[in-house]
PDB file of C-alpha atoms in Angstrom:
ATOM      1  CA  UNK A   1     -55.701 -51.738  93.251  1.00 63.00           C
ATOM      2  CA  UNK A   2     -56.301 -54.054  90.398  1.00 72.00           C
ATOM      3  CA  UNK A   3     -58.058 -53.817  87.148  1.00 90.00           C
ATOM      4  CA  UNK A   4     -61.116 -55.802  87.395  1.00 94.00           C
ATOM      5  CA  UNK A   5     -62.198 -57.733  90.460  1.00 94.00           C
ATOM      6  CA  UNK A   6     -64.094 -60.863  92.023  1.00 94.00           C
ATOM      7  CA  UNK A   7     -64.592 -62.722  95.015  1.00 90.00           C
ATOM      8  CA  UNK A   8     -62.484 -66.104  94.517  1.00 87.00           C
ATOM      9  CA  UNK A   9     -65.105 -68.124  95.936  1.00 88.00           C
ATOM     10  CA  UNK A  10     -65.747 -70.809  96.119  1.00 94.00           C
ATOM     11  CA  UNK A  11     -69.285 -69.441  96.242  1.00 96.00           C
ATOM     12  CA  UNK A  12     -71.302 -72.486  97.569  1.00 97.00           C
ATOM     13  CA  UNK A  13     -75.397 -72.489  96.008  1.00 97.00           C
ATOM     14  CA  UNK A  14     -77.880 -75.339  96.660  1.00 97.00           C
ATOM     15  CA  UNK A  15     -79.324 -77.026  93.377  1.00 98.00           C
ATOM     16  CA  UNK A  16     -82.004 -74.999  91.697  1.00 97.00           C
ATOM     17  CA  UNK A  17     -80.961 -72.008  93.710  1.00 98.00           C
ATOM     18  CA  UNK A  18     -79.929 -68.380  92.006  1.00 98.00           C
ATOM     19  CA  UNK A  19     -75.850 -67.985  91.936  1.00 97.00           C
ATOM     20  CA  UNK A  20     -75.212 -64.216  91.720  1.00 97.00           C
ATOM     21  CA  UNK A  21     -71.723 -62.998  90.285  1.00 97.00           C
ATOM     22  CA  UNK A  22     -69.637 -59.432  91.279  1.00 97.00           C
ATOM     23  CA  UNK A  23     -67.869 -57.771  89.660  1.00 96.00           C
ATOM     24  CA  UNK A  24     -66.299 -54.233  90.067  1.00 96.00           C
ATOM     25  CA  UNK A  25     -63.412 -52.412  87.062  1.00 95.00           C
ATOM     26  CA  UNK A  26     -62.315 -49.820  88.150  1.00 93.00           C
ATOM     27  CA  UNK A  27     -61.545 -48.136  84.235  1.00 89.00           C
ATOM     28  CA  UNK A  28     -64.886 -45.000  83.888  1.00 88.00           C
ATOM     29  CA  UNK A  29     -63.489 -45.893  79.788  1.00 86.00           C
ATOM     30  CA  UNK A  30     -65.275 -49.663  79.951  1.00 88.00           C
ATOM     31  CA  UNK A  31     -68.014 -49.548  77.711  1.00 87.00           C
ATOM     32  CA  UNK A  32     -67.907 -54.022  76.907  1.00 92.00           C
ATOM     33  CA  UNK A  33     -68.317 -56.697  79.502  1.00 95.00           C
ATOM     34  CA  UNK A  34     -68.421 -60.257  79.076  1.00 96.00           C
ATOM     35  CA  UNK A  35     -69.610 -63.005  80.584  1.00 97.00           C
ATOM     36  CA  UNK A  36     -66.596 -66.628  80.700  1.00 97.00           C
ATOM     37  CA  UNK A  37     -67.191 -69.521  82.061  1.00 97.00           C
ATOM     38  CA  UNK A  38     -63.858 -72.142  82.249  1.00 97.00           C
ATOM     39  CA  UNK A  39     -64.606 -75.453  83.989  1.00 97.00           C
ATOM     40  CA  UNK A  40     -61.753 -77.118  85.538  1.00 95.00           C
ATOM     41  CA  UNK A  41     -59.085 -78.135  82.708  1.00 94.00           C
ATOM     42  CA  UNK A  42     -61.093 -76.319  79.619  1.00 96.00           C
ATOM     43  CA  UNK A  43     -60.651 -73.161  77.832  1.00 96.00           C
ATOM     44  CA  UNK A  44     -62.955 -70.041  78.839  1.00 97.00           C
ATOM     45  CA  UNK A  45     -66.612 -69.927  76.893  1.00 95.00           C
ATOM     46  CA  UNK A  46     -68.512 -66.373  76.224  1.00 95.00           C
ATOM     47  CA  UNK A  47     -71.265 -67.869  77.676  1.00 95.00           C
ATOM     48  CA  UNK A  48     -72.575 -63.319  78.456  1.00 94.00           C
ATOM     49  CA  UNK A  49     -72.058 -60.051  77.218  1.00 94.00           C
ATOM     50  CA  UNK A  50     -73.021 -56.660  77.752  1.00 95.00           C
ATOM     51  CA  UNK A  51     -72.832 -52.950  76.743  1.00 92.00           C
ATOM     52  CA  UNK A  52     -75.201 -50.840  78.285  1.00 90.00           C
ATOM     53  CA  UNK A  53     -76.498 -50.820  81.537  1.00 92.00           C
ATOM     54  CA  UNK A  54     -79.463 -52.548  82.942  1.00 94.00           C
ATOM     55  CA  UNK A  55     -80.567 -56.180  82.574  1.00 95.00           C
ATOM     56  CA  UNK A  56     -79.498 -58.632  80.005  1.00 96.00           C
ATOM     57  CA  UNK A  57     -81.584 -61.625  80.025  1.00 96.00           C
ATOM     58  CA  UNK A  58     -79.939 -64.575  78.499  1.00 95.00           C
ATOM     59  CA  UNK A  59     -82.356 -68.421  78.852  1.00 96.00           C
ATOM     60  CA  UNK A  60     -81.690 -69.330  83.601  1.00 97.00           C
ATOM     61  CA  UNK A  61     -78.318 -65.915  82.569  1.00 97.00           C
ATOM     62  CA  UNK A  62     -79.008 -62.249  84.044  1.00 97.00           C
ATOM     63  CA  UNK A  63     -75.555 -59.986  83.067  1.00 97.00           C
ATOM     64  CA  UNK A  64     -76.508 -57.712  84.902  1.00 97.00           C
ATOM     65  CA  UNK A  65     -74.827 -53.376  84.623  1.00 96.00           C
ATOM     66  CA  UNK A  66     -73.789 -50.319  86.776  1.00 95.00           C
ATOM     67  CA  UNK A  67     -71.706 -48.198  85.046  1.00 93.00           C
ATOM     68  CA  UNK A  68     -71.333 -45.404  87.876  1.00 93.00           C
ATOM     69  CA  UNK A  69     -71.242 -48.276  90.601  1.00 94.00           C
ATOM     70  CA  UNK A  70     -68.695 -49.938  87.754  1.00 94.00           C
ATOM     71  CA  UNK A  71     -70.286 -53.235  88.702  1.00 95.00           C
ATOM     72  CA  UNK A  72     -71.836 -55.896  86.795  1.00 97.00           C
ATOM     73  CA  UNK A  73     -73.037 -59.119  87.276  1.00 97.00           C
ATOM     74  CA  UNK A  74     -73.812 -62.235  86.127  1.00 98.00           C
ATOM     75  CA  UNK A  75     -77.049 -63.561  88.031  1.00 98.00           C
ATOM     76  CA  UNK A  76     -77.946 -68.268  87.566  1.00 98.00           C
ATOM     77  CA  UNK A  77     -81.557 -68.746  88.128  1.00 98.00           C
ATOM     78  CA  UNK A  78     -82.245 -72.477  89.012  1.00 98.00           C
ATOM     79  CA  UNK A  79     -78.177 -73.395  89.417  1.00 98.00           C
ATOM     80  CA  UNK A  80     -77.627 -76.884  88.785  1.00 97.00           C
ATOM     81  CA  UNK A  81     -74.977 -79.080  89.746  1.00 97.00           C
ATOM     82  CA  UNK A  82     -73.841 -78.710  86.171  1.00 97.00           C
ATOM     83  CA  UNK A  83     -73.395 -75.321  86.120  1.00 98.00           C
ATOM     84  CA  UNK A  84     -70.666 -75.823  88.500  1.00 98.00           C
ATOM     85  CA  UNK A  85     -67.587 -73.646  87.146  1.00 97.00           C
ATOM     86  CA  UNK A  86     -65.359 -70.848  87.075  1.00 96.00           C
ATOM     87  CA  UNK A  87     -66.694 -67.854  86.102  1.00 97.00           C
ATOM     88  CA  UNK A  88     -64.604 -64.995  84.359  1.00 97.00           C
ATOM     89  CA  UNK A  89     -65.390 -61.522  84.348  1.00 97.00           C
ATOM     90  CA  UNK A  90     -63.789 -59.866  81.709  1.00 95.00           C
ATOM     91  CA  UNK A  91     -63.901 -56.040  80.214  1.00 94.00           C
ATOM     92  CA  UNK A  92     -62.688 -54.760  77.408  1.00 91.00           C
ATOM     93  CA  UNK A  93     -60.062 -51.806  77.879  1.00 81.00           C
ATOM     94  CA  UNK A  94     -61.026 -48.409  76.952  1.00 76.00           C
ATOM     95  CA  UNK A  95     -57.606 -48.958  74.503  1.00 73.00           C
ATOM     96  CA  UNK A  96     -58.939 -49.361  70.400  1.00 66.00           C
ATOM     97  CA  UNK A  97     -56.966 -52.731  70.308  1.00 71.00           C
ATOM     98  CA  UNK A  98     -59.699 -55.363  71.713  1.00 75.00           C
ATOM     99  CA  UNK A  99     -58.264 -55.998  74.304  1.00 87.00           C
ATOM    100  CA  UNK A 100     -59.854 -57.888  77.098  1.00 91.00           C
ATOM    101  CA  UNK A 101     -58.753 -57.957  81.289  1.00 92.00           C
ATOM    102  CA  UNK A 102     -59.238 -60.228  82.949  1.00 94.00           C
ATOM    103  CA  UNK A 103     -60.672 -60.916  86.416  1.00 94.00           C
ATOM    104  CA  UNK A 104     -59.296 -63.978  88.351  1.00 94.00           C
ATOM    105  CA  UNK A 105     -62.357 -65.621  88.258  1.00 95.00           C
ATOM    106  CA  UNK A 106     -65.300 -67.295  91.421  1.00 96.00           C
ATOM    107  CA  UNK A 107     -65.803 -70.806  91.547  1.00 96.00           C
ATOM    108  CA  UNK A 108     -69.354 -71.570  91.958  1.00 97.00           C
ATOM    109  CA  UNK A 109     -70.025 -75.012  93.395  1.00 98.00           C
ATOM    110  CA  UNK A 110     -73.520 -76.139  93.145  1.00 97.00           C
ATOM    111  CA  UNK A 111     -74.617 -78.618  95.250  1.00 96.00           C
ATOM    112  CA  UNK A 112     -77.355 -81.836  94.361  1.00 94.00           C
TER     113      UNK A 112
ATOM    114  CA  UNK B   1     -67.768 -71.872  68.316  1.00 50.00           C
ATOM    115  CA  UNK B   2     -64.206 -69.716  66.734  1.00 55.00           C
ATOM    116  CA  UNK B   3     -62.407 -73.292  64.906  1.00 91.00           C
ATOM    117  CA  UNK B   4     -59.351 -71.933  66.716  1.00 96.00           C
ATOM    118  CA  UNK B   5     -56.925 -74.985  67.588  1.00 97.00           C
ATOM    119  CA  UNK B   6     -53.744 -74.940  69.102  1.00 98.00           C
ATOM    120  CA  UNK B   7     -50.590 -77.440  68.937  1.00 97.00           C
ATOM    121  CA  UNK B   8     -48.914 -79.076  71.181  1.00 98.00           C
ATOM    122  CA  UNK B   9     -51.982 -79.269  73.342  1.00 97.00           C
ATOM    123  CA  UNK B  10     -49.115 -80.933  75.919  1.00 98.00           C
ATOM    124  CA  UNK B  11     -45.693 -80.265  76.120  1.00 98.00           C
ATOM    125  CA  UNK B  12     -42.724 -80.605  78.890  1.00 98.00           C
ATOM    126  CA  UNK B  13     -39.664 -79.247  77.283  1.00 97.00           C
ATOM    127  CA  UNK B  14     -35.757 -78.319  79.993  1.00 97.00           C
ATOM    128  CA  UNK B  15     -34.485 -74.566  80.788  1.00 97.00           C
ATOM    129  CA  UNK B  16     -33.368 -73.117  78.718  1.00 97.00           C
ATOM    130  CA  UNK B  17     -34.735 -74.971  74.992  1.00 97.00           C
ATOM    131  CA  UNK B  18     -36.624 -72.489  73.336  1.00 96.00           C
ATOM    132  CA  UNK B  19     -41.059 -73.499  72.760  1.00 98.00           C
ATOM    133  CA  UNK B  20     -43.203 -72.149  69.739  1.00 98.00           C
ATOM    134  CA  UNK B  21     -46.517 -72.633  70.331  1.00 98.00           C
ATOM    135  CA  UNK B  22     -48.934 -72.847  67.673  1.00 98.00           C
ATOM    136  CA  UNK B  23     -52.260 -71.600  67.185  1.00 98.00           C
ATOM    137  CA  UNK B  24     -54.488 -71.681  64.157  1.00 98.00           C
ATOM    138  CA  UNK B  25     -57.909 -70.210  63.282  1.00 97.00           C
ATOM    139  CA  UNK B  26     -60.291 -71.090  60.575  1.00 96.00           C
ATOM    140  CA  UNK B  27     -62.583 -68.202  60.799  1.00 93.00           C
ATOM    141  CA  UNK B  28     -60.671 -64.958  58.777  1.00 94.00           C
ATOM    142  CA  UNK B  29     -60.426 -63.288  62.675  1.00 94.00           C
ATOM    143  CA  UNK B  30     -58.228 -60.352  61.628  1.00 94.00           C
ATOM    144  CA  UNK B  31     -56.824 -59.613  65.931  1.00 94.00           C
ATOM    145  CA  UNK B  32     -55.169 -63.045  67.700  1.00 96.00           C
ATOM    146  CA  UNK B  33     -54.510 -62.752  70.828  1.00 96.00           C
ATOM    147  CA  UNK B  34     -51.932 -64.711  73.181  1.00 98.00           C
ATOM    148  CA  UNK B  35     -52.839 -65.904  76.973  1.00 98.00           C
ATOM    149  CA  UNK B  36     -50.913 -67.665  80.196  1.00 97.00           C
ATOM    150  CA  UNK B  37     -52.866 -68.764  82.880  1.00 97.00           C
ATOM    151  CA  UNK B  38     -51.968 -69.322  86.216  1.00 94.00           C
ATOM    152  CA  UNK B  39     -53.169 -70.491  89.705  1.00 87.00           C
ATOM    153  CA  UNK B  40     -54.116 -66.659  91.586  1.00 80.00           C
ATOM    154  CA  UNK B  41     -53.524 -64.321  88.360  1.00 82.00           C
ATOM    155  CA  UNK B  42     -55.919 -65.275  85.589  1.00 85.00           C
ATOM    156  CA  UNK B  43     -55.469 -64.191  82.048  1.00 93.00           C
ATOM    157  CA  UNK B  44     -52.505 -62.589  81.636  1.00 94.00           C
ATOM    158  CA  UNK B  45     -52.252 -61.575  77.566  1.00 95.00           C
ATOM    159  CA  UNK B  46     -48.788 -62.230  76.913  1.00 97.00           C
ATOM    160  CA  UNK B  47     -48.940 -60.661  72.823  1.00 97.00           C
ATOM    161  CA  UNK B  48     -52.104 -59.583  70.309  1.00 96.00           C
ATOM    162  CA  UNK B  49     -52.089 -59.484  67.127  1.00 95.00           C
ATOM    163  CA  UNK B  50     -53.597 -56.932  64.574  1.00 93.00           C
ATOM    164  CA  UNK B  51     -52.805 -58.418  61.320  1.00 93.00           C
ATOM    165  CA  UNK B  52     -50.354 -59.565  59.232  1.00 95.00           C
ATOM    166  CA  UNK B  53     -47.495 -59.290  60.394  1.00 93.00           C
ATOM    167  CA  UNK B  54     -48.685 -56.338  63.348  1.00 94.00           C
ATOM    168  CA  UNK B  55     -48.792 -57.524  66.634  1.00 96.00           C
ATOM    169  CA  UNK B  56     -47.443 -55.728  69.992  1.00 94.00           C
ATOM    170  CA  UNK B  57     -46.773 -56.671  73.825  1.00 95.00           C
ATOM    171  CA  UNK B  58     -49.424 -57.445  76.188  1.00 93.00           C
ATOM    172  CA  UNK B  59     -49.076 -57.303  79.608  1.00 91.00           C
ATOM    173  CA  UNK B  60     -46.497 -60.473  81.050  1.00 95.00           C
ATOM    174  CA  UNK B  61     -44.068 -60.747  77.665  1.00 96.00           C
ATOM    175  CA  UNK B  62     -40.666 -60.339  78.750  1.00 96.00           C
ATOM    176  CA  UNK B  63     -39.377 -63.938  77.285  1.00 96.00           C
ATOM    177  CA  UNK B  64     -41.828 -63.829  74.818  1.00 98.00           C
ATOM    178  CA  UNK B  65     -42.268 -63.353  71.127  1.00 98.00           C
ATOM    179  CA  UNK B  66     -44.530 -63.383  68.081  1.00 98.00           C
ATOM    180  CA  UNK B  67     -44.989 -63.491  64.882  1.00 97.00           C
ATOM    181  CA  UNK B  68     -48.467 -63.643  62.046  1.00 97.00           C
ATOM    182  CA  UNK B  69     -46.803 -64.900  58.348  1.00 96.00           C
ATOM    183  CA  UNK B  70     -51.095 -65.079  57.647  1.00 96.00           C
ATOM    184  CA  UNK B  71     -54.603 -64.674  58.635  1.00 96.00           C
ATOM    185  CA  UNK B  72     -54.901 -68.630  60.056  1.00 97.00           C
ATOM    186  CA  UNK B  73     -51.565 -68.365  61.755  1.00 98.00           C
ATOM    187  CA  UNK B  74     -50.205 -66.601  65.586  1.00 98.00           C
ATOM    188  CA  UNK B  75     -46.570 -68.124  66.359  1.00 98.00           C
ATOM    189  CA  UNK B  76     -45.674 -67.695  70.499  1.00 98.00           C
ATOM    190  CA  UNK B  77     -41.926 -68.875  70.330  1.00 98.00           C
ATOM    191  CA  UNK B  78     -40.901 -68.663  73.942  1.00 97.00           C
ATOM    192  CA  UNK B  79     -37.085 -68.485  72.915  1.00 94.00           C
ATOM    193  CA  UNK B  80     -34.554 -69.654  76.802  1.00 97.00           C
ATOM    194  CA  UNK B  81     -37.945 -71.230  78.709  1.00 97.00           C
ATOM    195  CA  UNK B  82     -37.312 -71.062  82.368  1.00 97.00           C
ATOM    196  CA  UNK B  83     -38.979 -72.419  84.951  1.00 97.00           C
ATOM    197  CA  UNK B  84     -41.173 -68.919  85.957  1.00 97.00           C
ATOM    198  CA  UNK B  85     -43.295 -69.795  82.003  1.00 98.00           C
ATOM    199  CA  UNK B  86     -45.244 -73.431  83.331  1.00 98.00           C
ATOM    200  CA  UNK B  87     -48.300 -72.155  82.583  1.00 98.00           C
ATOM    201  CA  UNK B  88     -51.482 -72.717  81.145  1.00 98.00           C
ATOM    202  CA  UNK B  89     -51.434 -71.119  76.929  1.00 98.00           C
ATOM    203  CA  UNK B  90     -54.604 -70.088  75.476  1.00 98.00           C
ATOM    204  CA  UNK B  91     -54.653 -68.386  72.345  1.00 98.00           C
ATOM    205  CA  UNK B  92     -57.957 -66.723  71.457  1.00 96.00           C
ATOM    206  CA  UNK B  93     -59.159 -64.824  68.475  1.00 95.00           C
ATOM    207  CA  UNK B  94     -61.946 -62.140  67.825  1.00 92.00           C
ATOM    208  CA  UNK B  95     -63.383 -60.554  64.347  1.00 89.00           C
ATOM    209  CA  UNK B  96     -62.582 -57.136  63.416  1.00 83.00           C
ATOM    210  CA  UNK B  97     -66.323 -55.363  64.482  1.00 83.00           C
ATOM    211  CA  UNK B  98     -67.096 -56.937  67.702  1.00 84.00           C
ATOM    212  CA  UNK B  99     -65.272 -57.326  70.937  1.00 84.00           C
ATOM    213  CA  UNK B 100     -65.697 -61.323  71.758  1.00 89.00           C
ATOM    214  CA  UNK B 101     -63.059 -63.114  71.734  1.00 92.00           C
ATOM    215  CA  UNK B 102     -63.416 -66.815  71.371  1.00 93.00           C
ATOM    216  CA  UNK B 103     -60.145 -69.825  73.447  1.00 96.00           C
ATOM    217  CA  UNK B 104     -58.579 -72.234  71.523  1.00 97.00           C
ATOM    218  CA  UNK B 105     -58.100 -75.695  73.803  1.00 97.00           C
ATOM    219  CA  UNK B 106     -55.051 -75.185  75.646  1.00 97.00           C
ATOM    220  CA  UNK B 107     -51.495 -75.936  75.905  1.00 98.00           C
ATOM    221  CA  UNK B 108     -50.409 -76.913  79.044  1.00 98.00           C
ATOM    222  CA  UNK B 109     -46.346 -76.819  79.180  1.00 98.00           C
ATOM    223  CA  UNK B 110     -44.716 -77.482  81.759  1.00 98.00           C
ATOM    224  CA  UNK B 111     -40.260 -76.436  81.844  1.00 98.00           C
ATOM    225  CA  UNK B 112     -38.774 -79.063  84.322  1.00 96.00           C
TER     226      UNK B 112
END
């Protein structure tokens, strides 16, 4: 079992729809969770982080965390073609080294 | 964005030659990381540093060494490059008290 799992996609949604990206993790001691966006040929860009159970909203983005189910998700409302990218879920390991464990990423395609 | 640069941005080298990649940050971050990104594997940690002259191995460290003689510079060396080390290499850094990592622009390395 991989430590952080994401569906590789591609996930295709029409413009204006809600895109839902999901991630599961195996380390029950994990406390910090991150979503990075990566455009083709570019470096990962941090867009959200969440530490507590529940929802965290930032503009069109909402991160959701359920530690009991070891599940974290990212919702993108009013999806735009510019949101088309690969979204990487990252989980901070329970050690104190600050290391992040990354999922393989989900490719999102927003069709005009 | 953290001020992180990587050099070179692109490099083609031959099997068996040594290669050094440089990561430079201007944020005075204590922690620095080297990752490689390959299709089907996502981002994998090679080595990381938690201070000047303090480094440790990540999950895919074989064939790589690192050095950190100054806070701002973190060097990754491939002692004798192999074709399996063809990849995109990303450097990242983070502040001491936060968990978020910020990435450099990446180096595309091709070993022929």
